[in-house]
Structures are given as structure tokens and as C-alpha cells.
Amino acid sequence: MSISAPIADLREVVNGGKFISSFVDHEQLHLLGVNVIRNVFSASTIEKYIDSYFRQVGEEKIRRTPFHPTEMNIDDGNFLQGIVKEPEFLKLAASFYDGNVGIDFTRIVRKDKHDVRPVILHQDTGYQMGGSTGYGSYSLFIALTQCSYENGGLIFYPGTHHFGYLGDVGEIADILPPDYPVIHSHAEPGDVVCMNSAVWHASP
């Protein structure tokens, strides 16, 4: 199997940091499938959610989802789910599909010194809306703490959403050429990483 992609063009855009912006950059999002949006949430908004998170972890009100390397499931009505009702998030969401959007589910994804297992190379499409109907969907990652490659943050393979829906869930065979560009999100607290759900991504 061979991959055909404008690798040189993708590398130029990635190396130039054009996937980073202060707003939803739909042009780059279409090209790369990934857009890191800086300072979407205020420091005070992030503080109240991170405080709630650590309190609930300490009280064991939220725990690791069994058989998943990073997910901590949160029940309906949990205070943490309120982050998607914050004005900052609603403003961001309104920039998609003229504001005619819905949310499938929310969860906590955790990496720390105790949780270091990698996440397989995959795309989210097959997990959203029961399959191919989720192809127009996006995964939005809200950084509550600093998330970088060095501490297990996400890596993305730009442009792979153009390869389409792979029709399955689970691990994608890493058939990309060695020189294929990679985006390290390097998200700071309050940033949002917006990803087309068909983009290939993993966590080291």
C-alpha cells in the first residue's frame, strides 16, 4: 500500500506553526485537520474546573475507565461537564456549521506520572455517532493543564482526514512514510485543540 500526500506542503505549513491561532481557522482546519486555538478559556474558568477535577480524584468520585489507557469517565450532571456550557466554549462551537451543532459526549483524558501508557494510532470517526455518520464531526480537546509531547500529550498526522473514514475502530497500521510531518499540540491551560475526527492521532 502506498500513501500519496503533499508532504512538502504539509511540512511547510506545520513548521510555520500555521495550525496555531487565536480563533477557529477553518482554512487550516480543512487543510490539516488540526487547529490549536490559544486562550479560549480564561484562567479563572480553568481554575475552577481543575480544582474540581483534583478534588473529585482525591475523593475517588471519578476513576479510570476499565480497560482504557487514559479515559476517566464522568457521569451526566458532573460539574466537570459544565465546561461545554461556558460562554467561551459556546462562542467557539458557534463557529461551526453556523452554530447548528450538538455534543456527543465529554470525558477526561489523563496522562501523569502514574498513567504513562501510550494510546494507539487511531481516528475518532468510528466511535462517533455510530460510524460514517460521524464523518463531519470534530473532537475538541480542552487543556486543563499543560499538555506537551514530553508529558504524553497528543500527536497528530496532518491531512490524514483526507484519506477518509477507515470503516473500523482500533489501531491504524502506521504506513505513513518516515518523513511525514507530525504536529505536537503543546497545549497550555485554556487552549483548545480542534481536530477533524478522521485525523490520525496517538499519544506517546
Backbone as numpy.savetxt, mean C-alpha at the origin, in Angstrom:
# Nx Ny Nz CAx CAy CAz Cx Cy Cz
9.11 -17.59 -20.60 8.26 -16.41 -20.60 9.15 -15.17 -20.60
8.78 -14.16 -21.36 9.56 -12.93 -21.41 8.69 -11.75 -21.00
9.34 -10.72 -20.47 8.66 -9.51 -20.05 9.04 -8.38 -20.99
8.06 -7.67 -21.49 8.31 -6.51 -22.33 7.82 -5.28 -21.60
8.75 -4.37 -21.28 8.40 -3.17 -20.53 9.41 -2.07 -20.85
8.98 -0.81 -20.81 9.90 0.32 -21.07 10.79 0.57 -19.86
11.72 -0.35 -19.60 12.49 -0.33 -18.36 13.28 0.97 -18.21
13.90 1.44 -19.28 14.70 2.67 -19.19 13.83 3.86 -18.81
12.64 3.95 -19.40 11.72 5.06 -19.09 11.23 4.97 -17.66
10.90 3.75 -17.23 10.44 3.58 -15.86 11.56 3.95 -14.87
12.78 3.52 -15.15 13.89 3.81 -14.25 14.11 5.32 -14.14
14.00 6.04 -15.24 14.19 7.49 -15.22 13.16 8.17 -14.32
11.92 7.75 -14.43 10.85 8.34 -13.61 11.06 8.00 -12.15
11.40 6.74 -11.87 11.60 6.30 -10.49 12.80 7.00 -9.87
13.92 7.02 -10.57 15.13 7.66 -10.04 14.93 9.16 -9.83
14.04 9.75 -10.60 13.75 11.17 -10.44 12.76 11.46 -9.32
12.29 10.41 -8.67 11.37 10.58 -7.56 10.00 11.11 -7.96
9.61 10.90 -9.21 8.35 11.47 -9.67 7.12 10.74 -9.13
7.35 9.64 -8.43 6.23 8.93 -7.81 5.85 9.56 -6.47
6.60 10.56 -6.03 6.34 11.25 -4.77 5.71 12.61 -5.07
4.64 12.95 -4.35 3.98 14.23 -4.58 3.24 14.64 -3.31
2.66 15.83 -3.35 1.86 16.32 -2.23 0.37 16.20 -2.51
0.02 15.54 -3.61 -1.36 15.34 -4.03 -1.43 14.05 -4.83
-2.63 13.58 -5.13 -2.76 12.39 -5.97 -2.38 12.76 -7.39
-1.26 12.23 -7.84 -0.76 12.50 -9.18 -1.25 11.39 -10.10
-2.38 11.60 -10.74 -3.00 10.54 -11.53 -2.17 10.16 -12.76
-1.39 11.09 -13.27 -0.54 10.77 -14.42 0.51 9.74 -14.03
1.21 9.99 -12.92 2.23 9.04 -12.49 1.59 7.76 -11.95
0.43 7.89 -11.34 -0.26 6.71 -10.83 -0.65 5.78 -11.97
-1.06 6.36 -13.09 -1.39 5.55 -14.26 -0.14 4.89 -14.83
0.95 5.65 -14.92 2.18 5.12 -15.50 2.82 4.06 -14.61
2.99 4.40 -13.34 3.75 3.55 -12.43 2.89 2.61 -11.60
1.65 3.04 -11.33 0.78 2.28 -10.45 1.02 2.57 -8.99
1.95 3.47 -8.69 2.30 3.80 -7.31 2.48 5.31 -7.17
1.93 5.88 -6.12 2.08 7.30 -5.83 2.22 7.46 -4.31
3.36 7.97 -3.86 3.57 8.26 -2.45 3.15 9.71 -2.21
2.13 9.91 -1.40 1.57 11.23 -1.18 1.98 11.70 0.22
2.73 12.77 0.27 3.30 13.25 1.52 2.28 14.04 2.35
2.39 13.86 3.68 1.69 14.70 4.66 0.18 14.79 4.43
-0.43 13.67 4.13 -1.88 13.66 3.97 -2.56 13.92 5.32
-2.03 13.30 6.36 -2.60 13.44 7.71 -1.72 14.35 8.55
-2.37 15.13 9.40 -1.63 15.99 10.32 -0.97 15.14 11.41
0.04 15.71 12.07 0.73 15.01 13.15 -0.23 14.68 14.29
-1.18 15.58 14.57 -2.12 15.34 15.67 -3.07 14.19 15.35
-3.48 14.08 14.09 -4.35 12.97 13.70 -3.62 11.64 13.83
-2.39 11.59 13.32 -1.60 10.36 13.41 -1.35 9.99 14.86
-1.08 10.98 15.70 -0.75 10.71 17.10 -1.89 9.99 17.81
-3.12 10.41 17.56 -4.23 9.77 18.29 -4.44 8.34 17.84
-4.14 8.04 16.58 -4.30 6.66 16.11 -3.14 5.78 16.54
-1.94 6.31 16.53 -0.81 5.49 16.96 -0.88 5.25 18.46
-1.37 6.23 19.21 -1.56 6.02 20.65 -2.57 4.92 20.91
-3.68 4.93 20.15 -4.71 3.91 20.30 -4.17 2.54 19.91
-3.39 2.52 18.85 -2.82 1.24 18.39 -1.96 0.60 19.48
-1.00 1.35 20.02 -0.10 0.78 21.01 -0.84 0.42 22.30
-1.84 1.20 22.65 -2.63 0.87 23.84 -3.38 -0.44 23.64
-4.01 -0.60 22.46 -4.77 -1.82 22.20 -3.87 -3.05 22.08
-2.67 -2.86 21.53 -1.73 -3.98 21.47 -1.31 -4.38 22.88
-1.03 -3.38 23.71 -0.64 -3.65 25.09 -1.72 -4.36 25.87
-2.95 -4.04 25.58 -4.10 -4.67 26.27 -4.57 -5.93 25.56
-3.87 -6.29 24.48 -4.18 -7.48 23.68 -5.59 -7.45 23.11
-6.05 -6.24 22.78 -7.36 -6.11 22.14 -7.27 -6.34 20.63
-6.08 -6.17 20.08 -5.84 -6.54 18.69 -4.61 -7.43 18.64
-4.68 -8.46 17.82 -3.61 -9.45 17.76 -3.33 -9.82 16.31
-2.24 -10.51 16.13 -1.86 -11.00 14.80 -2.94 -11.93 14.24
-3.25 -11.75 12.96 -4.14 -12.67 12.27 -3.41 -14.00 12.09
-4.02 -15.12 12.48 -3.34 -16.41 12.33 -2.95 -16.68 10.88
-1.78 -17.23 10.71 -1.28 -17.68 9.41 -1.04 -16.54 8.42
-0.87 -15.33 8.93 -0.51 -14.19 8.07 0.72 -13.53 8.66
1.73 -13.21 7.84 3.00 -12.71 8.39 2.95 -11.30 8.96
1.98 -10.47 8.54 2.00 -9.07 8.98 0.65 -8.53 9.44
-0.43 -9.18 9.12 -1.76 -8.60 9.34 -2.21 -8.68 10.79
-2.75 -7.55 11.28 -3.46 -7.52 12.55 -4.88 -7.07 12.22
-5.81 -7.97 12.39 -7.20 -7.69 12.01 -7.87 -6.82 13.06
-8.65 -5.85 12.62 -9.39 -5.00 13.54 -10.88 -5.12 13.24
-11.65 -5.30 14.30 -13.09 -5.53 14.17 -13.82 -4.26 13.75
-15.00 -4.46 13.17 -15.87 -3.31 12.87 -16.15 -2.54 14.16
-16.05 -1.23 14.07 -16.29 -0.41 15.24 -15.05 -0.07 16.02
-13.92 -0.71 15.68 -12.66 -0.38 16.36 -12.30 1.07 16.06
-11.82 1.79 17.06 -11.45 3.19 16.89 -10.50 3.38 15.71
-9.61 2.43 15.48 -8.60 2.58 14.42 -9.24 2.67 13.04
-10.41 2.08 12.87 -11.07 2.15 11.57 -11.56 3.57 11.25
-11.62 4.41 12.27 -12.08 5.77 12.05 -11.14 6.62 11.22
-9.92 6.13 10.98 -8.98 6.94 10.21 -9.47 7.18 8.78
-10.28 6.26 8.26 -10.79 6.44 6.90 -12.01 7.35 6.86
-12.42 7.85 8.02 -13.51 8.83 8.08 -12.98 10.23 8.40
-11.66 10.32 8.58 -11.06 11.61 8.86 -11.16 12.52 7.62
-11.34 13.82 7.82 -11.43 14.73 6.68 -10.24 14.63 5.72
-9.05 14.38 6.27 -7.87 14.29 5.40 -8.00 13.11 4.44
-8.49 11.99 4.95 -8.64 10.82 4.09 -9.77 11.00 3.09
-10.88 11.56 3.54 -12.02 11.76 2.65 -11.66 12.70 1.49
-10.84 13.70 1.78 -10.38 14.60 0.73 -9.55 13.85 -0.30
-8.68 12.96 0.19 -7.86 12.15 -0.71 -8.73 11.22 -1.54
-9.67 10.53 -0.90 -10.52 9.57 -1.60 -11.38 10.24 -2.66
-11.76 11.50 -2.42 -12.63 12.21 -3.36 -11.95 12.48 -4.71
-10.62 12.32 -4.74 -9.92 12.57 -6.00 -9.96 11.37 -6.94
-10.59 10.28 -6.51 -10.75 9.09 -7.35 -12.20 8.97 -7.81
-12.38 8.69 -9.09 -13.71 8.41 -9.63 -14.75 9.47 -9.25
-14.33 10.72 -9.27 -15.22 11.84 -8.93 -15.85 11.67 -7.54
-15.13 10.99 -6.68 -15.62 10.80 -5.32 -16.60 9.65 -5.15
-16.91 8.94 -6.24 -17.84 7.81 -6.15 -17.06 6.53 -5.80
-16.68 6.43 -4.55 -15.81 5.34 -4.12 -16.38 4.64 -2.90
-15.89 3.46 -2.65 -16.25 2.70 -1.46 -15.00 2.06 -0.89
-15.09 1.62 0.38 -13.97 0.98 1.04 -14.32 -0.48 1.27
-13.41 -1.36 0.87 -13.63 -2.79 1.03 -13.36 -3.21 2.47
-12.15 -2.98 2.97 -11.86 -3.33 4.35 -10.61 -2.56 4.80
-10.43 -2.48 6.12 -9.23 -1.86 6.68 -8.55 -2.86 7.60
-7.25 -2.72 7.72 -6.48 -3.59 8.60 -5.17 -2.92 8.96
-4.52 -3.46 9.99 -3.19 -3.02 10.37 -2.18 -3.98 9.77
-1.13 -3.45 9.16 -0.04 -4.27 8.67 1.19 -3.90 9.50
1.73 -4.86 10.22 2.79 -4.57 11.18 4.10 -5.26 10.82
5.17 -4.48 10.89 6.53 -5.01 10.87 7.26 -4.34 12.02
7.94 -5.13 12.85 8.77 -4.57 13.92 9.85 -5.58 14.25
10.60 -5.33 15.32 11.73 -6.20 15.63 11.30 -7.63 15.99
10.02 -7.79 16.36 9.51 -9.12 16.67 8.83 -9.77 15.47
8.46 -8.99 14.49 7.72 -9.48 13.33 8.51 -9.15 12.07
9.37 -10.07 11.69 10.33 -9.78 10.62 10.14 -10.66 9.38
9.09 -11.46 9.37 8.90 -12.35 8.22 8.58 -11.54 6.95
9.13 -11.96 5.83 8.83 -11.26 4.58 7.43 -11.57 4.09
6.94 -10.73 3.19 5.67 -10.96 2.51 5.97 -11.28 1.05
5.34 -12.31 0.54 5.61 -12.79 -0.81 5.29 -11.73 -1.86
5.90 -11.87 -3.01 5.58 -11.03 -4.16 4.16 -11.38 -4.62
3.30 -10.36 -4.69 1.90 -10.62 -5.03 1.25 -9.35 -5.56
0.02 -9.47 -6.01 -0.82 -8.32 -6.31 -2.10 -8.48 -5.50
-2.77 -7.37 -5.21 -3.94 -7.41 -4.33 -5.25 -7.67 -5.07
-5.22 -7.59 -6.37 -6.45 -7.64 -7.16 -7.32 -8.85 -6.84
-6.70 -10.01 -6.74 -7.46 -11.23 -6.53 -8.14 -11.29 -5.17
-7.69 -10.46 -4.24 -8.27 -10.46 -2.90 -9.40 -9.44 -2.76
-9.56 -8.60 -3.75 -10.50 -7.49 -3.63 -11.73 -7.71 -4.50
-12.88 -7.60 -3.89 -14.16 -7.66 -4.59 -14.34 -8.97 -5.35
-13.73 -10.04 -4.87 -13.99 -11.36 -5.43 -13.35 -11.63 -6.77
-12.29 -10.90 -7.12 -11.59 -11.25 -8.35 -11.47 -10.10 -9.31
-11.76 -10.38 -10.60 -11.48 -9.40 -11.65 -12.30 -8.13 -11.52
-13.41 -8.16 -10.78 -14.19 -6.94 -10.60 -13.42 -5.92 -9.77
-12.33 -6.35 -9.12 -11.52 -5.45 -8.32 -10.40 -4.79 -9.11
-10.41 -4.97 -10.45 -9.27 -4.46 -11.22 -9.17 -2.94 -11.19
-10.27 -2.25 -10.98 -10.23 -0.79 -10.90 -9.99 -0.28 -9.49
-9.53 -1.14 -8.61 -9.39 -0.76 -7.21 -7.96 -0.34 -6.88
-7.83 0.30 -5.73 -6.54 0.76 -5.25 -6.36 0.32 -3.80
-5.13 0.06 -3.44 -4.77 -0.20 -2.05 -4.10 1.06 -1.51
-4.58 1.54 -0.39 -4.05 2.76 0.21 -3.40 2.40 1.55
-2.11 2.65 1.64 -1.34 2.33 2.84 -1.07 3.62 3.60
-1.61 3.73 4.80 -1.43 4.92 5.64 -0.31 4.63 6.62
0.73 5.43 6.58 1.87 5.23 7.48 1.59 5.85 8.84
1.53 5.00 9.86 1.39 5.50 11.23 2.76 5.72 11.87
3.73 4.94 11.40 5.12 5.11 11.84 6.00 5.18 10.60
7.26 5.43 10.79 8.20 5.49 9.67 8.34 4.10 9.05
8.13 4.02 7.74 8.14 2.73 7.03 9.15 2.80 5.88
10.23 2.06 6.00 11.27 2.10 4.97 11.70 0.70 4.60
12.51 0.60 3.59 13.05 -0.70 3.19 13.83 -1.33 4.34
14.54 -0.47 5.08 15.41 -0.96 6.15 14.64 -1.62 7.28
13.39 -1.20 7.51 12.63 -1.83 8.60 11.47 -2.68 8.08
11.60 -3.14 6.85 10.63 -4.09 6.33 9.47 -3.49 5.57
9.60 -2.23 5.16 8.54 -1.57 4.42 8.34 -2.16 3.03
7.29 -1.72 2.38 6.92 -2.29 1.08 7.87 -1.88 -0.04
8.03 -2.78 -1.00 8.69 -2.48 -2.25 7.70 -2.76 -3.38
7.77 -1.93 -4.42 6.82 -2.01 -5.53 7.59 -2.13 -6.85
7.00 -2.85 -7.78 7.57 -2.96 -9.13 6.70 -2.13 -10.07
7.16 -0.91 -10.38 6.32 0.04 -11.11 5.95 -0.46 -12.50
4.73 -0.17 -12.87 4.25 -0.51 -14.21 3.71 -1.92 -14.35
3.88 -2.74 -13.31 3.44 -4.14 -13.45 1.92 -4.28 -13.49
1.20 -3.23 -13.09 -0.26 -3.30 -13.20 -0.70 -3.37 -14.66
0.17 -2.91 -15.57 -0.16 -2.97 -16.99 -0.10 -4.41 -17.53
0.49 -5.32 -16.74 0.50 -6.72 -17.15 -0.85 -7.38 -16.93
-1.72 -6.69 -16.16 -3.08 -7.16 -15.99 -3.29 -8.02 -14.77
-4.52 -8.46 -14.63 -4.93 -9.31 -13.52 -4.45 -10.72 -13.78
-3.71 -11.30 -12.84 -3.11 -12.61 -13.05 -4.07 -13.76 -12.80
-5.26 -13.45 -12.27 -6.28 -14.46 -12.14 -6.10 -15.42 -10.99
-5.30 -15.06 -10.02 -5.09 -15.96 -8.89 -4.61 -15.14 -7.70
-4.59 -15.77 -6.53 -3.99 -15.16 -5.36 -2.77 -16.00 -4.98
-1.93 -15.43 -4.14 -0.71 -16.14 -3.77 0.51 -15.51 -4.42
1.61 -16.25 -4.40 2.89 -15.69 -4.81 3.04 -15.62 -6.32
3.61 -14.51 -6.78 3.92 -14.32 -8.19 5.35 -14.78 -8.43
5.57 -15.55 -9.49 6.92 -15.96 -9.84 7.73 -14.73 -10.23
8.89 -14.58 -9.65 9.73 -13.41 -9.92 10.47 -13.59 -11.24
9.78 -13.23 -12.32 10.36 -13.39 -13.65 10.83 -12.06 -14.23
10.79 -11.00 -13.43 11.23 -9.70 -13.92 12.74 -9.71 -14.12
13.22 -8.99 -15.12 14.67 -8.94 -15.36 15.40 -8.28 -14.20
16.67 -8.62 -14.00 17.42 -8.09 -12.85 17.49 -6.58 -12.79
17.42 -5.91 -13.94 17.54 -4.46 -13.96 16.18 -3.76 -13.89
15.12 -4.51 -13.58 13.80 -3.88 -13.49 13.80 -2.93 -12.29
13.31 -1.69 -12.47 13.34 -0.71 -11.37 12.42 -1.11 -10.22
12.79 -0.69 -9.04 12.04 -0.99 -7.82 11.79 0.32 -7.07
10.59 0.48 -6.54 10.27 1.64 -5.71 10.25 1.20 -4.24
11.06 1.87 -3.44 11.00 1.71 -1.98 10.17 2.88 -1.47
9.11 2.59 -0.73 8.15 3.64 -0.41 8.70 4.72 0.51
9.51 4.36 1.51 10.06 5.33 2.46 8.98 6.29 2.95
7.90 5.73 3.46 6.78 6.55 3.92 7.02 7.02 5.35
6.70 8.28 5.60 6.80 8.87 6.93 5.40 8.92 7.54
5.30 9.04 8.87 3.99 9.12 9.50 3.12 10.23 8.88
1.92 9.86 8.47 1.02 10.81 7.83 1.01 10.72 6.32
2.02 10.03 5.74 2.03 9.81 4.30 1.05 8.70 3.94
0.61 8.71 2.68 -0.23 7.63 2.16 0.42 7.11 0.87
0.59 5.81 0.81 1.07 5.19 -0.42 -0.15 4.65 -1.15
-0.40 5.19 -2.32 -1.53 4.76 -3.14 -1.00 3.81 -4.21
-1.60 2.65 -4.32 -1.12 1.63 -5.25 -2.29 1.04 -6.03
-2.16 1.01 -7.35 -3.11 0.24 -8.14 -3.03 -1.22 -7.65
-4.16 -1.82 -7.39 -4.17 -3.12 -6.73 -3.52 -4.24 -7.56
-3.28 -3.97 -8.84 -2.63 -4.98 -9.68 -1.12 -4.87 -9.69
-0.56 -3.87 -9.03 0.91 -3.71 -8.99 1.53 -4.85 -8.19
2.63 -5.36 -8.71 3.37 -6.40 -7.99 4.11 -5.74 -6.84
4.00 -6.29 -5.65 4.68 -5.72 -4.50 5.00 -6.82 -3.49
5.91 -6.49 -2.59 6.34 -7.44 -1.57 6.87 -6.66 -0.39
7.31 -7.38 0.63 7.88 -6.75 1.82 9.08 -7.58 2.26
10.24 -6.95 2.38 11.45 -7.73 2.70 11.53 -8.08 4.19
